[in-house]
mmCIF file of C-alpha atoms in Angstrom:
data_model
loop_
_atom_site.group_PDB
_atom_site.id
_atom_site.type_symbol
_atom_site.label_atom_id
_atom_site.label_comp_id
_atom_site.label_asym_id
_atom_site.label_seq_id
_atom_site.Cartn_x
_atom_site.Cartn_y
_atom_site.Cartn_z
ATOM 1 C CA MET A 1 115.736 -7.062 -30.070
ATOM 2 C CA SER A 2 112.091 -8.110 -30.295
ATOM 3 C CA LEU A 3 109.216 -5.620 -30.386
ATOM 4 C CA LEU A 4 108.188 -6.666 -26.889
ATOM 5 C CA GLU A 5 111.666 -5.936 -25.533
ATOM 6 C CA LYS A 6 111.674 -2.555 -27.302
ATOM 7 C CA TRP A 7 108.226 -1.793 -25.872
ATOM 8 C CA ARG A 8 109.248 -2.666 -22.326
ATOM 9 C CA GLU A 9 112.458 -0.673 -22.649
ATOM 10 C CA THR A 10 110.512 2.356 -23.889
ATOM 11 C CA ALA A 11 107.607 2.035 -21.471
ATOM 12 C CA TYR A 12 109.636 1.473 -18.334
ATOM 13 C CA GLN A 13 112.666 3.639 -18.992
ATOM 14 C CA GLU A 14 113.578 6.155 -16.361
ATOM 15 C CA GLN A 15 111.881 9.466 -17.099
ATOM 16 C CA ASP A 16 110.776 12.361 -15.018
ATOM 17 C CA GLU A 17 107.285 12.064 -13.591
ATOM 18 C CA LYS A 18 105.741 14.511 -16.077
ATOM 19 C CA GLU A 19 107.102 12.647 -19.140
ATOM 20 C CA GLN A 20 106.052 9.298 -17.710
ATOM 21 C CA LYS A 21 102.513 10.524 -17.005
ATOM 22 C CA LYS A 22 102.250 11.926 -20.559
ATOM 23 C CA PHE A 23 103.506 8.639 -22.061
ATOM 24 C CA TRP A 24 100.990 6.498 -20.169
ATOM 25 C CA THR A 25 98.082 8.901 -20.718
ATOM 26 C CA GLU A 26 98.673 8.706 -24.480
ATOM 27 C CA TYR A 27 99.063 4.927 -24.349
ATOM 28 C CA PHE A 28 95.852 4.425 -22.326
ATOM 29 C CA GLU A 29 93.887 6.503 -24.862
ATOM 30 C CA ILE A 30 95.198 4.327 -27.695
ATOM 31 C CA GLU A 31 94.497 1.170 -25.690
ATOM 32 C CA GLN A 32 90.935 2.299 -24.998
ATOM 33 C CA GLY A 33 90.371 2.962 -28.717
ATOM 34 C CA ILE A 34 91.595 -0.523 -29.614
ATOM 35 C CA TYR A 35 89.325 -2.137 -27.020
ATOM 36 C CA GLU A 36 86.319 -0.117 -28.209
ATOM 37 C CA LYS A 37 86.852 -1.456 -31.732
ATOM 38 C CA LEU A 38 87.460 -5.050 -30.581
ATOM 39 C CA LEU A 39 84.493 -5.124 -28.213
ATOM 40 C CA ALA A 40 82.175 -3.629 -30.841
ATOM 41 C CA SER A 41 82.501 -6.960 -32.731
ATOM 42 C CA PRO A 42 82.856 -9.455 -29.867
ATOM 43 C CA SER A 43 82.503 -12.619 -31.953
ATOM 44 C CA GLU A 44 85.192 -11.606 -34.472
ATOM 45 C CA VAL A 45 88.561 -13.298 -34.123
ATOM 46 C CA VAL A 46 91.109 -10.745 -35.288
ATOM 47 C CA GLU A 47 94.167 -12.107 -37.047
ATOM 48 C CA GLY A 48 97.053 -10.575 -38.985
ATOM 49 C CA THR A 49 100.623 -9.413 -38.754
ATOM 50 C CA VAL A 50 101.579 -6.972 -36.028
ATOM 51 C CA ALA A 51 102.141 -4.253 -38.654
ATOM 52 C CA GLU A 52 98.738 -4.861 -40.298
ATOM 53 C CA LEU A 53 96.880 -4.823 -36.993
ATOM 54 C CA ALA A 54 98.724 -1.747 -35.737
ATOM 55 C CA GLU A 55 97.598 0.074 -38.894
ATOM 56 C CA ARG A 56 94.054 -1.290 -38.559
ATOM 57 C CA PHE A 57 93.830 0.043 -35.000
ATOM 58 C CA ASP A 58 95.481 3.397 -35.840
ATOM 59 C CA THR A 59 98.675 3.024 -33.828
ATOM 60 C CA ASP A 60 102.342 2.234 -34.296
ATOM 61 C CA VAL A 61 103.811 -1.267 -33.981
ATOM 62 C CA LEU A 62 105.568 -0.517 -30.698
ATOM 63 C CA ARG A 63 102.389 0.581 -28.905
ATOM 64 C CA PHE A 64 100.521 -2.321 -30.462
ATOM 65 C CA ALA A 65 103.178 -4.662 -29.036
ATOM 66 C CA GLY A 66 102.421 -3.110 -25.637
ATOM 67 C CA PHE A 67 98.725 -3.730 -26.219
ATOM 68 C CA LEU A 68 99.454 -7.373 -27.103
ATOM 69 C CA ASP A 69 101.488 -7.712 -23.917
ATOM 70 C CA GLY A 70 98.471 -6.538 -21.936
ATOM 71 C CA ILE A 71 95.791 -8.633 -23.628
ATOM 72 C CA ASN A 72 97.768 -11.858 -24.102
ATOM 73 C CA ASP A 73 96.621 -13.440 -20.800
ATOM 74 C CA SER A 74 92.983 -12.802 -21.779
ATOM 75 C CA LEU A 75 93.053 -14.755 -25.021
ATOM 76 C CA VAL A 76 91.721 -18.264 -25.597
ATOM 77 C CA GLU A 77 95.159 -19.130 -26.969
ATOM 78 C CA SER A 78 98.004 -16.780 -26.101
ATOM 79 C CA ASN A 79 100.485 -15.523 -28.686
ATOM 80 C CA GLU A 80 104.248 -16.065 -28.521
ATOM 81 C CA LEU A 81 105.339 -12.528 -27.714
ATOM 82 C CA GLU A 82 109.004 -12.989 -26.827
ATOM 83 C CA ALA A 83 110.097 -13.166 -30.478
ATOM 84 C CA LEU A 84 107.526 -10.662 -31.748
ATOM 85 C CA GLU A 85 108.430 -8.807 -34.951
ATOM 86 C CA GLU A 86 106.430 -6.540 -37.281
ATOM 87 C CA SER A 87 105.877 -9.487 -39.631
ATOM 88 C CA SER A 88 104.764 -11.884 -36.854
ATOM 89 C CA THR A 89 101.219 -13.161 -37.209
ATOM 90 C CA VAL A 90 99.050 -12.810 -34.117
ATOM 91 C CA LYS A 91 95.539 -13.972 -33.352
ATOM 92 C CA LEU A 92 93.168 -12.193 -30.976
ATOM 93 C CA ASN A 93 90.532 -14.727 -29.930
ATOM 94 C CA ILE A 94 89.333 -13.031 -26.746
ATOM 95 C CA ASP A 95 87.961 -14.835 -23.700
ATOM 96 C CA HIS A 96 85.649 -11.987 -22.672
ATOM 97 C CA GLU A 97 85.075 -13.156 -19.105
ATOM 98 C CA LYS A 98 88.813 -13.512 -18.518
ATOM 99 C CA LEU A 99 89.426 -10.105 -20.133
ATOM 100 C CA TYR A 100 86.860 -8.412 -17.889
ATOM 101 C CA TYR A 101 88.372 -10.137 -14.836
ATOM 102 C CA ASN A 102 91.894 -9.023 -15.811
ATOM 103 C CA MET A 103 90.732 -5.449 -16.410
ATOM 104 C CA LEU A 104 89.265 -5.422 -12.901
ATOM 105 C CA ALA A 105 92.492 -6.835 -11.458
ATOM 106 C CA ALA A 106 94.489 -4.110 -13.241
ATOM 107 C CA LYS A 107 92.080 -1.487 -11.889
ATOM 108 C CA ALA A 108 91.603 -0.264 -15.461
ATOM 109 C CA HIS A 109 88.248 1.426 -14.846
ATOM 110 C CA TRP A 110 88.443 3.223 -18.215
ATOM 111 C CA LEU A 111 88.320 -0.238 -19.838
ATOM 112 C CA TYR A 112 85.932 -2.325 -17.747
ATOM 113 C CA SER A 113 83.409 0.534 -17.725
ATOM 114 C CA LEU A 114 83.223 0.781 -21.532
ATOM 115 C CA PRO A 115 79.598 0.714 -22.767
ATOM 116 C CA GLU A 116 80.487 -2.096 -25.221
ATOM 117 C CA TRP A 117 80.485 -4.530 -22.284
ATOM 118 C CA ASP A 118 76.685 -4.133 -21.989
ATOM 119 C CA THR A 119 76.150 -6.267 -25.106
ATOM 120 C CA ILE A 120 78.847 -8.819 -24.257
ATOM 121 C CA LEU A 121 78.296 -9.676 -20.582
ATOM 122 C CA THR A 122 75.076 -9.310 -18.638
ATOM 123 C CA GLU A 123 75.082 -7.080 -15.586
ATOM 124 C CA GLU A 124 74.687 -10.175 -13.392
ATOM 125 C CA LYS A 125 77.695 -11.846 -15.025
ATOM 126 C CA ARG A 126 79.809 -8.704 -14.564
ATOM 127 C CA LYS A 127 78.820 -8.575 -10.885
ATOM 128 C CA GLU A 128 79.733 -12.254 -10.516
ATOM 129 C CA ILE A 129 83.150 -11.700 -12.135
ATOM 130 C CA THR A 130 83.724 -8.586 -10.005
ATOM 131 C CA LYS A 131 82.944 -10.545 -6.841
ATOM 132 C CA ALA A 132 85.272 -13.398 -7.861
ATOM 133 C CA GLN A 133 88.073 -10.946 -8.633
ATOM 134 C CA ARG A 134 87.681 -9.141 -5.307
ATOM 135 C CA LEU A 135 87.663 -12.405 -3.374
ATOM 136 C CA SER A 136 90.818 -13.549 -5.162
ATOM 137 C CA GLY A 137 92.742 -10.815 -3.382
ATOM 138 C CA THR A 138 91.369 -11.639 0.045
ATOM 139 C CA VAL A 139 93.861 -13.307 2.350
ATOM 140 C CA ARG A 140 92.395 -15.306 5.178
ATOM 141 C CA LYS A 141 94.584 -15.910 8.167
ATOM 142 C CA GLU A 142 93.929 -19.212 9.851
ATOM 143 C CA GLU A 143 93.536 -19.012 13.585
ATOM 144 C CA GLU A 144 96.299 -20.638 15.564
ATOM 145 C CA PRO A 145 95.040 -23.339 17.902
ATOM 146 C CA GLY A 146 94.806 -22.574 21.631
ATOM 147 C CA ARG A 147 97.431 -23.979 24.008
ATOM 148 C CA ASN A 148 95.177 -26.796 25.203
ATOM 149 C CA ASP A 149 93.669 -27.670 21.802
ATOM 150 C CA PRO A 150 94.775 -30.835 20.008
ATOM 151 C CA CYS A 151 97.845 -30.211 17.856
ATOM 152 C CA THR A 152 97.146 -29.592 14.171
ATOM 153 C CA CYS A 153 99.877 -32.032 13.126
ATOM 154 C CA GLY A 154 97.680 -34.952 14.193
ATOM 155 C CA SER A 155 99.976 -36.318 16.922
ATOM 156 C CA GLY A 156 97.161 -36.442 19.461
ATOM 157 C CA LYS A 157 99.137 -34.294 21.909
ATOM 158 C CA LYS A 158 98.064 -30.883 23.123
ATOM 159 C CA TYR A 159 99.353 -28.046 20.953
ATOM 160 C CA LYS A 160 101.410 -26.624 23.862
ATOM 161 C CA LYS A 161 103.267 -29.954 24.280
ATOM 162 C CA CYS A 162 103.866 -30.495 20.548
ATOM 163 C CA CYS A 163 104.226 -27.895 17.781
ATOM 164 C CA GLY A 164 103.433 -24.978 20.092
ATOM 165 C CA ALA A 165 106.402 -25.724 22.367
ATOM 166 C CA ASN A 166 108.868 -23.007 21.458
#
């Protein structure tokens, strides 16, 4: 069983609400600490084995596998996580704009409000990314044509005599 499978099994196992809340509170604190360290040196590309990086970021390999699962979509080049082992080499070359966008999408306010972002993305850029993320969730419903409007299929008939005839 890979580290990622072990992480998912541990993180999403059935527990009572109190245990689950405690688990995620502890994980989010660890995650925040890792991001603070990574964002403090934004140009550094972090590379090493899962075990080495877990030790470097003061956590265990299982929680670090969970962290990798969360950040993988925000990297310039994603890591192969399905076969992840302690000895697997991973590379964290972060696309900061994508990371900020994904943090907004996850509603992880404890992460996208970190002060380290001030030196990485300008306030204008963060507002632009926030606007783009909010608009991505907006669903626009197209108005159905009126009965006497031309049909949208392009037949030239009135909508009521063509596709609107139910």
